[in-house]
mmCIF file of C-alpha atoms in Angstrom:
data_model
loop_
_atom_site.group_PDB
_atom_site.id
_atom_site.type_symbol
_atom_site.label_atom_id
_atom_site.label_comp_id
_atom_site.label_asym_id
_atom_site.label_seq_id
_atom_site.Cartn_x
_atom_site.Cartn_y
_atom_site.Cartn_z
ATOM 1 C CA UNK A 897 0.000 0.000 0.000
ATOM 2 C CA UNK A 898 2.683 2.470 -1.054
ATOM 3 C CA UNK A 899 1.436 5.864 -2.163
ATOM 4 C CA UNK A 900 2.812 7.853 -5.037
ATOM 5 C CA UNK A 901 2.968 11.640 -4.924
ATOM 6 C CA UNK A 902 2.958 13.852 -7.965
ATOM 7 C CA UNK A 903 4.743 17.184 -8.129
ATOM 8 C CA UNK A 904 1.453 19.099 -7.914
ATOM 9 C CA UNK A 905 0.832 18.238 -4.248
ATOM 10 C CA UNK A 906 -0.737 21.260 -2.548
ATOM 11 C CA UNK A 907 1.453 22.427 0.340
ATOM 12 C CA UNK A 908 -0.621 25.484 1.252
ATOM 13 C CA UNK A 909 -2.240 23.876 4.319
ATOM 14 C CA UNK A 910 1.148 22.782 5.687
ATOM 15 C CA UNK A 911 2.631 26.187 4.827
ATOM 16 C CA UNK A 912 -0.078 27.882 6.885
ATOM 17 C CA UNK A 913 0.806 25.629 9.824
ATOM 18 C CA UNK A 914 4.485 26.584 9.553
ATOM 19 C CA UNK A 915 3.638 30.290 9.352
ATOM 20 C CA UNK A 916 1.921 30.202 12.754
ATOM 21 C CA UNK A 917 5.283 29.921 14.512
ATOM 22 C CA UNK A 918 5.281 33.726 14.349
ATOM 23 C CA UNK A 919 2.233 33.878 16.655
ATOM 24 C CA UNK A 920 3.137 34.648 20.277
ATOM 25 C CA UNK A 921 1.199 31.716 21.801
ATOM 26 C CA UNK A 922 2.638 29.241 19.309
ATOM 27 C CA UNK A 923 6.152 30.588 19.865
ATOM 28 C CA UNK A 924 5.718 30.227 23.630
ATOM 29 C CA UNK A 925 4.502 26.674 23.126
ATOM 30 C CA UNK A 926 7.565 25.835 21.083
ATOM 31 C CA UNK A 927 9.872 27.251 23.750
ATOM 32 C CA UNK A 928 8.038 25.377 26.527
ATOM 33 C CA UNK A 929 8.145 22.119 24.555
ATOM 34 C CA UNK A 930 11.832 22.394 23.680
ATOM 35 C CA UNK A 931 13.222 23.879 26.884
ATOM 36 C CA UNK A 932 10.934 22.484 29.596
ATOM 37 C CA UNK A 933 9.173 19.334 28.376
ATOM 38 C CA UNK A 934 11.845 17.722 26.214
ATOM 39 C CA UNK A 935 14.700 17.717 28.796
ATOM 40 C CA UNK A 936 12.534 15.925 31.372
ATOM 41 C CA UNK A 937 10.539 13.663 29.036
ATOM 42 C CA UNK A 938 12.180 10.497 30.401
ATOM 43 C CA UNK A 939 11.378 11.536 33.974
ATOM 44 C CA UNK A 940 7.784 12.329 33.018
ATOM 45 C CA UNK A 941 7.454 8.926 31.383
ATOM 46 C CA UNK A 942 8.637 7.264 34.591
ATOM 47 C CA UNK A 943 6.771 9.371 37.143
ATOM 48 C CA UNK A 944 3.804 10.793 35.263
ATOM 49 C CA UNK A 945 2.637 14.212 34.096
ATOM 50 C CA UNK A 946 2.671 16.524 37.093
ATOM 51 C CA UNK A 947 0.340 19.239 38.310
ATOM 52 C CA UNK A 948 3.272 21.625 37.852
ATOM 53 C CA UNK A 949 3.411 20.767 34.163
ATOM 54 C CA UNK A 950 -0.324 21.467 33.835
ATOM 55 C CA UNK A 951 0.256 24.814 35.543
ATOM 56 C CA UNK A 952 2.965 25.487 32.990
ATOM 57 C CA UNK A 953 0.530 24.783 30.169
ATOM 58 C CA UNK A 954 -2.022 27.051 31.811
ATOM 59 C CA UNK A 955 0.554 29.792 32.249
ATOM 60 C CA UNK A 956 1.273 30.068 28.538
ATOM 61 C CA UNK A 957 -2.418 29.846 27.607
ATOM 62 C CA UNK A 958 -2.729 26.240 26.450
ATOM 63 C CA UNK A 959 -5.757 25.347 28.563
ATOM 64 C CA UNK A 960 -7.878 27.859 26.628
ATOM 65 C CA UNK A 961 -5.959 28.402 23.406
ATOM 66 C CA UNK A 962 -9.140 27.977 21.329
ATOM 67 C CA UNK A 963 -11.412 30.093 23.534
ATOM 68 C CA UNK A 964 -12.707 33.541 22.537
ATOM 69 C CA UNK A 965 -10.632 36.534 23.623
ATOM 70 C CA UNK A 966 -13.295 37.715 26.069
ATOM 71 C CA UNK A 967 -12.499 34.639 28.162
ATOM 72 C CA UNK A 968 -8.778 35.323 27.939
ATOM 73 C CA UNK A 969 -8.429 32.695 25.224
ATOM 74 C CA UNK A 970 -6.057 32.563 22.297
ATOM 75 C CA UNK A 971 -8.667 32.058 19.551
ATOM 76 C CA UNK A 972 -6.186 29.953 17.563
ATOM 77 C CA UNK A 973 -7.314 28.778 14.147
ATOM 78 C CA UNK A 974 -6.927 25.261 12.754
ATOM 79 C CA UNK A 975 -3.420 25.847 11.392
ATOM 80 C CA UNK A 976 -2.119 27.231 14.686
ATOM 81 C CA UNK A 977 -3.803 24.463 16.647
ATOM 82 C CA UNK A 978 -2.042 21.867 14.496
ATOM 83 C CA UNK A 979 1.285 23.538 15.186
ATOM 84 C CA UNK A 980 0.663 23.520 18.936
ATOM 85 C CA UNK A 981 -0.070 19.782 18.811
ATOM 86 C CA UNK A 982 3.103 19.193 16.805
ATOM 87 C CA UNK A 983 5.273 21.140 19.257
ATOM 88 C CA UNK A 984 3.897 19.465 22.378
ATOM 89 C CA UNK A 985 4.175 15.957 20.893
ATOM 90 C CA UNK A 986 7.736 16.821 19.895
ATOM 91 C CA UNK A 987 8.637 17.877 23.430
ATOM 92 C CA UNK A 988 6.917 15.136 25.412
ATOM 93 C CA UNK A 989 4.362 12.660 24.113
ATOM 94 C CA UNK A 990 2.998 11.912 27.596
ATOM 95 C CA UNK A 991 2.225 15.561 28.287
ATOM 96 C CA UNK A 992 0.721 15.957 24.848
ATOM 97 C CA UNK A 993 -1.593 12.977 25.434
ATOM 98 C CA UNK A 994 -2.866 14.214 28.804
ATOM 99 C CA UNK A 995 -3.372 17.732 27.409
ATOM 100 C CA UNK A 996 -4.946 16.650 24.109
ATOM 101 C CA UNK A 997 -7.888 15.037 25.911
ATOM 102 C CA UNK A 998 -8.894 18.541 27.032
ATOM 103 C CA UNK A 999 -9.072 20.083 23.572
ATOM 104 C CA UNK A 1000 -12.305 18.450 22.384
ATOM 105 C CA UNK A 1001 -14.398 19.903 25.210
ATOM 106 C CA UNK A 1002 -12.630 23.241 24.874
ATOM 107 C CA UNK A 1003 -13.465 23.301 21.177
ATOM 108 C CA UNK A 1004 -17.114 22.479 21.909
ATOM 109 C CA UNK A 1005 -17.574 25.274 24.457
ATOM 110 C CA UNK A 1006 -15.642 27.722 22.269
ATOM 111 C CA UNK A 1007 -18.064 27.081 19.421
ATOM 112 C CA UNK A 1008 -21.030 27.539 21.764
ATOM 113 C CA UNK A 1009 -19.643 30.806 23.096
ATOM 114 C CA UNK A 1010 -19.013 32.179 19.606
ATOM 115 C CA UNK A 1011 -22.587 31.307 18.596
ATOM 116 C CA UNK A 1012 -24.023 33.122 21.606
ATOM 117 C CA UNK A 1013 -25.528 29.984 23.119
ATOM 118 C CA UNK A 1014 -25.407 29.411 26.902
ATOM 119 C CA UNK A 1015 -22.330 27.616 28.195
ATOM 120 C CA UNK A 1016 -22.964 27.299 31.947
ATOM 121 C CA UNK A 1017 -20.588 27.812 34.850
ATOM 122 C CA UNK A 1018 -18.458 24.761 34.106
ATOM 123 C CA UNK A 1019 -18.146 25.701 30.450
ATOM 124 C CA UNK A 1020 -16.998 29.167 31.447
ATOM 125 C CA UNK A 1021 -14.344 27.729 33.768
ATOM 126 C CA UNK A 1022 -13.035 25.606 30.904
ATOM 127 C CA UNK A 1023 -13.012 28.577 28.530
ATOM 128 C CA UNK A 1024 -11.062 30.618 31.068
ATOM 129 C CA UNK A 1025 -8.479 27.850 31.351
ATOM 130 C CA UNK A 1026 -9.143 27.293 35.044
ATOM 131 C CA UNK A 1027 -9.431 23.495 34.876
ATOM 132 C CA UNK A 1028 -8.175 20.609 32.766
ATOM 133 C CA UNK A 1029 -10.797 18.212 31.455
ATOM 134 C CA UNK A 1030 -10.401 14.584 30.425
ATOM 135 C CA UNK A 1031 -12.068 12.503 27.751
ATOM 136 C CA UNK A 1032 -13.763 9.121 28.038
ATOM 137 C CA UNK A 1033 -15.029 8.249 24.566
ATOM 138 C CA UNK A 1034 -12.925 5.377 23.220
ATOM 139 C CA UNK A 1035 -15.409 2.621 24.037
ATOM 140 C CA UNK A 1036 -18.087 4.282 21.910
ATOM 141 C CA UNK A 1037 -16.193 2.884 18.910
ATOM 142 C CA UNK A 1038 -17.053 -0.641 20.105
ATOM 143 C CA UNK A 1039 -20.812 -0.185 20.394
ATOM 144 C CA UNK A 1040 -22.839 -2.381 20.776
ATOM 145 C CA UNK A 1041 -20.273 -4.942 21.982
ATOM 146 C CA UNK A 1042 -19.173 -2.659 24.818
ATOM 147 C CA UNK A 1043 -20.069 0.887 25.725
ATOM 148 C CA UNK A 1044 -21.068 3.200 28.543
ATOM 149 C CA UNK A 1045 -24.853 3.173 28.890
ATOM 150 C CA UNK A 1046 -27.048 6.220 29.529
ATOM 151 C CA UNK A 1047 -30.511 5.588 30.991
ATOM 152 C CA UNK A 1048 -33.085 8.381 31.462
ATOM 153 C CA UNK A 1049 -34.432 8.583 35.025
ATOM 154 C CA UNK A 1050 -36.621 11.283 36.609
ATOM 155 C CA UNK A 1051 -35.404 14.172 34.489
ATOM 156 C CA UNK A 1052 -31.779 13.170 34.662
ATOM 157 C CA UNK A 1053 -29.542 10.380 33.412
ATOM 158 C CA UNK A 1054 -27.917 7.368 35.033
ATOM 159 C CA UNK A 1055 -24.496 6.458 33.626
ATOM 160 C CA UNK A 1056 -23.165 2.901 33.915
ATOM 161 C CA UNK A 1057 -20.239 1.073 32.375
ATOM 162 C CA UNK A 1058 -16.476 1.046 32.067
ATOM 163 C CA UNK A 1059 -14.239 3.289 30.003
ATOM 164 C CA UNK A 1060 -11.104 1.423 29.000
ATOM 165 C CA UNK A 1061 -8.860 4.478 28.715
ATOM 166 C CA UNK A 1062 -8.856 7.872 30.427
ATOM 167 C CA UNK A 1063 -5.599 9.828 30.173
ATOM 168 C CA UNK A 1064 -4.638 12.603 32.565
ATOM 169 C CA UNK A 1065 -6.246 10.945 35.601
ATOM 170 C CA UNK A 1066 -5.251 12.817 38.726
ATOM 171 C CA UNK A 1067 -4.570 16.138 37.000
ATOM 172 C CA UNK A 1068 -7.959 16.640 35.344
ATOM 173 C CA UNK A 1069 -11.033 17.851 37.219
ATOM 174 C CA UNK A 1070 -13.900 16.769 34.992
ATOM 175 C CA UNK A 1071 -14.533 14.092 32.362
ATOM 176 C CA UNK A 1072 -16.486 14.365 29.140
ATOM 177 C CA UNK A 1073 -18.022 10.909 28.823
ATOM 178 C CA UNK A 1074 -19.564 9.411 25.677
ATOM 179 C CA UNK A 1075 -22.611 7.512 26.930
ATOM 180 C CA UNK A 1076 -25.149 5.841 24.642
ATOM 181 C CA UNK A 1077 -28.890 5.443 25.035
ATOM 182 C CA UNK A 1078 -29.468 2.234 23.030
ATOM 183 C CA UNK A 1079 -33.245 2.721 22.941
ATOM 184 C CA UNK A 1080 -32.865 5.802 20.715
ATOM 185 C CA UNK A 1081 -29.379 5.150 19.258
ATOM 186 C CA UNK A 1082 -28.347 8.521 20.676
ATOM 187 C CA UNK A 1083 -24.883 9.313 21.983
ATOM 188 C CA UNK A 1084 -24.660 11.805 24.835
ATOM 189 C CA UNK A 1085 -21.614 13.784 25.889
ATOM 190 C CA UNK A 1086 -21.944 14.045 29.656
ATOM 191 C CA UNK A 1087 -19.838 16.049 32.101
ATOM 192 C CA UNK A 1088 -18.898 14.146 35.244
ATOM 193 C CA UNK A 1089 -16.846 15.404 38.179
ATOM 194 C CA UNK A 1090 -13.848 13.113 38.746
ATOM 195 C CA UNK A 1091 -14.444 13.459 42.499
ATOM 196 C CA UNK A 1092 -17.833 11.720 42.236
ATOM 197 C CA UNK A 1093 -17.725 8.840 44.719
ATOM 198 C CA UNK A 1094 -19.515 6.554 42.253
ATOM 199 C CA UNK A 1095 -16.469 6.546 39.987
ATOM 200 C CA UNK A 1096 -13.969 3.745 40.447
ATOM 201 C CA UNK A 1097 -10.586 4.102 38.779
ATOM 202 C CA UNK A 1098 -7.552 1.852 38.498
ATOM 203 C CA UNK A 1099 -4.188 2.508 36.849
ATOM 204 C CA UNK A 1100 -3.358 0.571 33.699
ATOM 205 C CA UNK A 1101 0.016 -1.198 33.413
ATOM 206 C CA UNK A 1102 0.878 0.424 30.093
ATOM 207 C CA UNK A 1103 4.196 -0.135 28.372
ATOM 208 C CA UNK A 1104 3.734 2.907 26.087
ATOM 209 C CA UNK A 1105 2.776 6.445 27.147
ATOM 210 C CA UNK A 1106 3.423 5.240 30.678
ATOM 211 C CA UNK A 1107 3.567 8.770 32.069
ATOM 212 C CA UNK A 1108 0.219 9.873 30.617
ATOM 213 C CA UNK A 1109 -1.749 8.906 33.748
ATOM 214 C CA UNK A 1110 -4.007 6.593 31.752
ATOM 215 C CA UNK A 1111 -6.490 4.739 33.958
ATOM 216 C CA UNK A 1112 -9.552 2.537 33.524
ATOM 217 C CA UNK A 1113 -12.679 4.169 34.968
ATOM 218 C CA UNK A 1114 -15.983 2.532 35.904
ATOM 219 C CA UNK A 1115 -19.246 4.433 36.379
ATOM 220 C CA UNK A 1116 -21.636 2.822 38.850
ATOM 221 C CA UNK A 1117 -25.058 4.519 38.721
ATOM 222 C CA UNK A 1118 -23.568 7.985 38.300
ATOM 223 C CA UNK A 1119 -26.336 10.580 38.103
ATOM 224 C CA UNK A 1120 -26.010 13.348 35.521
ATOM 225 C CA UNK A 1121 -28.405 16.282 35.308
ATOM 226 C CA UNK A 1122 -29.750 17.573 32.014
ATOM 227 C CA UNK A 1123 -27.628 20.697 32.423
ATOM 228 C CA UNK A 1124 -24.479 18.534 32.317
ATOM 229 C CA UNK A 1125 -25.403 16.914 28.992
ATOM 230 C CA UNK A 1126 -23.480 19.126 26.594
ATOM 231 C CA UNK A 1127 -24.262 17.348 23.338
ATOM 232 C CA UNK A 1128 -26.659 14.817 21.816
ATOM 233 C CA UNK A 1129 -25.666 13.130 18.591
ATOM 234 C CA UNK A 1130 -27.323 10.354 16.572
ATOM 235 C CA UNK A 1131 -24.988 7.377 16.389
ATOM 236 C CA UNK A 1132 -24.887 7.527 12.594
ATOM 237 C CA UNK A 1133 -23.705 11.148 12.710
ATOM 238 C CA UNK A 1134 -21.116 10.403 15.378
ATOM 239 C CA UNK A 1135 -19.736 7.489 13.355
ATOM 240 C CA UNK A 1136 -19.190 9.771 10.363
ATOM 241 C CA UNK A 1137 -17.354 12.370 12.463
ATOM 242 C CA UNK A 1138 -15.277 9.668 14.089
ATOM 243 C CA UNK A 1139 -14.325 8.239 10.718
ATOM 244 C CA UNK A 1140 -12.569 11.523 9.960
ATOM 245 C CA UNK A 1141 -10.549 11.267 13.168
ATOM 246 C CA UNK A 1142 -9.688 7.622 12.608
ATOM 247 C CA UNK A 1143 -8.693 8.118 8.963
ATOM 248 C CA UNK A 1144 -6.444 11.150 9.365
ATOM 249 C CA UNK A 1145 -2.746 11.395 10.053
ATOM 250 C CA UNK A 1146 -2.926 13.850 12.917
ATOM 251 C CA UNK A 1147 -0.382 16.470 14.040
ATOM 252 C CA UNK A 1148 1.043 14.478 16.954
ATOM 253 C CA UNK A 1149 2.438 11.965 14.449
ATOM 254 C CA UNK A 1150 4.483 14.677 12.792
ATOM 255 C CA UNK A 1151 5.650 16.031 16.140
ATOM 256 C CA UNK A 1152 7.036 12.623 17.127
ATOM 257 C CA UNK A 1153 8.531 12.154 13.651
ATOM 258 C CA UNK A 1154 10.335 15.486 13.921
ATOM 259 C CA UNK A 1155 11.749 14.542 17.332
ATOM 260 C CA UNK A 1156 13.116 11.271 15.940
ATOM 261 C CA UNK A 1157 14.554 12.855 12.786
ATOM 262 C CA UNK A 1158 16.267 15.558 14.851
ATOM 263 C CA UNK A 1159 17.894 12.954 17.085
ATOM 264 C CA UNK A 1160 19.060 10.964 14.073
ATOM 265 C CA UNK A 1161 20.515 14.151 12.611
ATOM 266 C CA UNK A 1162 22.310 14.928 15.884
ATOM 267 C CA UNK A 1163 23.773 11.423 16.093
ATOM 268 C CA UNK A 1164 27.523 10.839 15.950
ATOM 269 C CA UNK A 1165 26.909 8.083 13.397
ATOM 270 C CA UNK A 1166 27.133 8.999 9.709
ATOM 271 C CA UNK A 1167 24.701 6.245 8.758
ATOM 272 C CA UNK A 1168 22.092 7.809 11.081
ATOM 273 C CA UNK A 1169 22.522 11.136 9.282
ATOM 274 C CA UNK A 1170 21.809 9.350 6.015
ATOM 275 C CA UNK A 1171 18.538 7.991 7.431
ATOM 276 C CA UNK A 1172 17.453 11.455 8.581
ATOM 277 C CA UNK A 1173 18.303 12.959 5.218
ATOM 278 C CA UNK A 1174 16.506 10.186 3.331
ATOM 279 C CA UNK A 1175 13.259 10.514 5.293
ATOM 280 C CA UNK A 1176 13.064 14.304 5.647
ATOM 281 C CA UNK A 1177 11.365 14.864 2.295
ATOM 282 C CA UNK A 1178 8.919 11.927 2.508
ATOM 283 C CA UNK A 1179 7.645 13.110 5.893
ATOM 284 C CA UNK A 1180 7.242 16.627 4.538
ATOM 285 C CA UNK A 1181 5.098 15.167 1.740
ATOM 286 C CA UNK A 1182 3.081 13.025 4.150
ATOM 287 C CA UNK A 1183 2.393 16.087 6.273
ATOM 288 C CA UNK A 1184 1.430 18.320 3.370
ATOM 289 C CA UNK A 1185 -0.832 15.648 1.922
ATOM 290 C CA UNK A 1186 -2.499 14.880 5.273
ATOM 291 C CA UNK A 1187 -3.373 18.500 6.023
ATOM 292 C CA UNK A 1188 -4.453 19.147 2.445
ATOM 293 C CA UNK A 1189 -6.853 16.171 2.350
ATOM 294 C CA UNK A 1190 -8.368 17.040 5.737
ATOM 295 C CA UNK A 1191 -8.869 20.682 4.765
ATOM 296 C CA UNK A 1192 -10.374 19.845 1.392
ATOM 297 C CA UNK A 1193 -12.877 17.512 3.034
ATOM 298 C CA UNK A 1194 -13.744 20.059 5.725
ATOM 299 C CA UNK A 1195 -14.276 22.841 3.207
ATOM 300 C CA UNK A 1196 -17.093 20.884 1.550
ATOM 301 C CA UNK A 1197 -18.725 18.440 4.003
ATOM 302 C CA UNK A 1198 -21.093 17.222 1.278
ATOM 303 C CA UNK A 1199 -18.333 16.689 -1.239
ATOM 304 C CA UNK A 1200 -15.767 13.872 -1.374
ATOM 305 C CA UNK A 1201 -14.270 13.065 2.017
ATOM 306 C CA UNK A 1202 -11.282 11.140 0.595
ATOM 307 C CA UNK A 1203 -11.549 8.447 3.278
ATOM 308 C CA UNK A 1204 -9.664 5.754 1.289
ATOM 309 C CA UNK A 1205 -6.871 8.209 0.454
ATOM 310 C CA UNK A 1206 -6.646 9.486 4.030
ATOM 311 C CA UNK A 1207 -6.517 6.003 5.493
ATOM 312 C CA UNK A 1208 -3.942 4.790 2.968
ATOM 313 C CA UNK A 1209 -1.793 7.802 3.797
ATOM 314 C CA UNK A 1210 -2.121 7.056 7.513
ATOM 315 C CA UNK A 1211 -1.011 3.450 7.029
ATOM 316 C CA UNK A 1212 2.040 4.474 5.025
ATOM 317 C CA UNK A 1213 2.991 7.308 7.382
ATOM 318 C CA UNK A 1214 2.808 5.066 10.448
ATOM 319 C CA UNK A 1215 4.876 2.441 8.639
ATOM 320 C CA UNK A 1216 7.509 5.070 7.884
ATOM 321 C CA UNK A 1217 7.393 6.336 11.476
ATOM 322 C CA UNK A 1218 8.116 2.821 12.701
ATOM 323 C CA UNK A 1219 11.121 2.624 10.371
ATOM 324 C CA UNK A 1220 12.764 5.806 11.597
ATOM 325 C CA UNK A 1221 12.143 4.936 15.260
ATOM 326 C CA UNK A 1222 13.802 1.575 14.603
ATOM 327 C CA UNK A 1223 16.717 3.392 12.964
ATOM 328 C CA UNK A 1224 17.166 5.546 16.070
ATOM 329 C CA UNK A 1225 17.282 2.444 18.279
ATOM 330 C CA UNK A 1226 19.851 0.827 15.996
ATOM 331 C CA UNK A 1227 21.952 3.977 15.907
ATOM 332 C CA UNK A 1228 22.324 3.902 19.695
ATOM 333 C CA UNK A 1229 24.304 0.628 19.481
ATOM 334 C CA UNK A 1230 22.552 -1.228 22.271
ATOM 335 C CA UNK A 1231 22.023 1.670 24.669
ATOM 336 C CA UNK A 1232 18.817 2.678 22.902
ATOM 337 C CA UNK A 1233 16.773 0.137 24.829
ATOM 338 C CA UNK A 1234 17.885 1.436 28.231
ATOM 339 C CA UNK A 1235 15.288 3.376 30.179
ATOM 340 C CA UNK A 1236 17.716 6.300 30.257
ATOM 341 C CA UNK A 1237 17.723 6.634 26.458
ATOM 342 C CA UNK A 1238 15.118 8.579 24.499
ATOM 343 C CA UNK A 1239 15.298 6.099 21.611
ATOM 344 C CA UNK A 1240 13.189 3.549 23.498
ATOM 345 C CA UNK A 1241 10.823 6.307 24.640
ATOM 346 C CA UNK A 1242 10.171 7.367 21.046
ATOM 347 C CA UNK A 1243 9.820 3.751 19.918
ATOM 348 C CA UNK A 1244 7.130 3.125 22.530
ATOM 349 C CA UNK A 1245 5.358 6.350 21.597
ATOM 350 C CA UNK A 1246 5.318 5.150 17.993
ATOM 351 C CA UNK A 1247 3.762 1.861 19.111
ATOM 352 C CA UNK A 1248 1.045 3.845 20.882
ATOM 353 C CA UNK A 1249 0.374 5.855 17.712
ATOM 354 C CA UNK A 1250 -0.088 2.610 15.783
ATOM 355 C CA UNK A 1251 -3.256 1.886 17.762
ATOM 356 C CA UNK A 1252 -4.465 5.322 18.828
ATOM 357 C CA UNK A 1253 -7.943 6.298 17.548
ATOM 358 C CA UNK A 1254 -8.343 2.908 15.948
ATOM 359 C CA UNK A 1255 -11.516 1.257 14.695
ATOM 360 C CA UNK A 1256 -12.044 -1.890 12.649
ATOM 361 C CA UNK A 1257 -11.404 -0.051 9.361
ATOM 362 C CA UNK A 1258 -8.017 1.340 10.382
ATOM 363 C CA UNK A 1259 -7.059 -1.930 12.079
ATOM 364 C CA UNK A 1260 -7.919 -3.933 8.961
ATOM 365 C CA UNK A 1261 -6.009 -1.509 6.726
ATOM 366 C CA UNK A 1262 -2.851 -1.711 8.844
ATOM 367 C CA UNK A 1263 -2.957 -5.507 9.138
ATOM 368 C CA UNK A 1264 -3.588 -5.871 5.401
ATOM 369 C CA UNK A 1265 -0.590 -3.668 4.697
ATOM 370 C CA UNK A 1266 1.619 -5.884 6.874
ATOM 371 C CA UNK A 1267 0.298 -9.037 5.228
ATOM 372 C CA UNK A 1268 0.858 -7.638 1.733
ATOM 373 C CA UNK A 1269 4.448 -6.711 2.555
ATOM 374 C CA UNK A 1270 5.418 -10.365 3.167
ATOM 375 C CA UNK A 1271 7.821 -11.742 0.558
ATOM 376 C CA UNK A 1272 6.350 -14.216 -1.926
#
């Protein structure tokens, strides 16, 4: 499943992302990622994202970077948001993962605020960057085999079930939970306080993104008022939106790729320099193509969505990412698998990216690509 690129590839979307480095908030993010997150990435992986790191993100405006200016927000556009994701994933993948869970709810309340619709006290706190939120939606992709169930009861909802993955546990204050009412095939986005005593959480023994504070959370008859239901979406509509997320090569991939290529370039091994030089241009093309396809689809929601092209590009990009992470391990001549070496940290982050935001379509595409690559 190797893609071919013609010389007419449109780089304008990627160029707009690059140009945002001149924005003050993006420049501050880059400095924070390079000078604060990157030097302690190994420690964060071992001990977990700290409250101090979240305060650092808040201090430069990354807990409300999408919010309207009247809430003190940065009002970043899509290009700038992509660049922020790239920089944070470059500096520390664990911090990026814990922070990224917050952005979906922030985006939702930002859109509400811009439309003039009510946002509530909790929404205002999120828009002002006062709290970090978490996301519990992954199991919705497995409906009806497993999911969190929402049952109407006396003007409110009862939430039951287990969410397999919640990142940022212990540093976030509220969860946005995807709960499904199977009687109407409606998916609710419910806000739940992490301090609710009817939540039971347990740490997961991850071998990748080990510092992301990713826990399994169970909801046992958690009551949610109507005012804390922030969105209702028919399952069919949610599936279409999710297909876009699952099919795209997202900015964090390019942040990790840049970190690996930079380390290969800084190596004292000539052969490692050759690898970095060989893969620089392909990753630039992957990035330009990914952002171009996503923007073209978004500009005309009723036009072609390029799902086969987007998914094929994702498969090839992840395959290439695996190759350069393997090259970095090899270049470290045995030390790369020590816990004190960033090569193994990047390799494990790449493994996490192989399965992040995965559904049966992306899983099948990746496995088919591996099967097809076997020698005859």
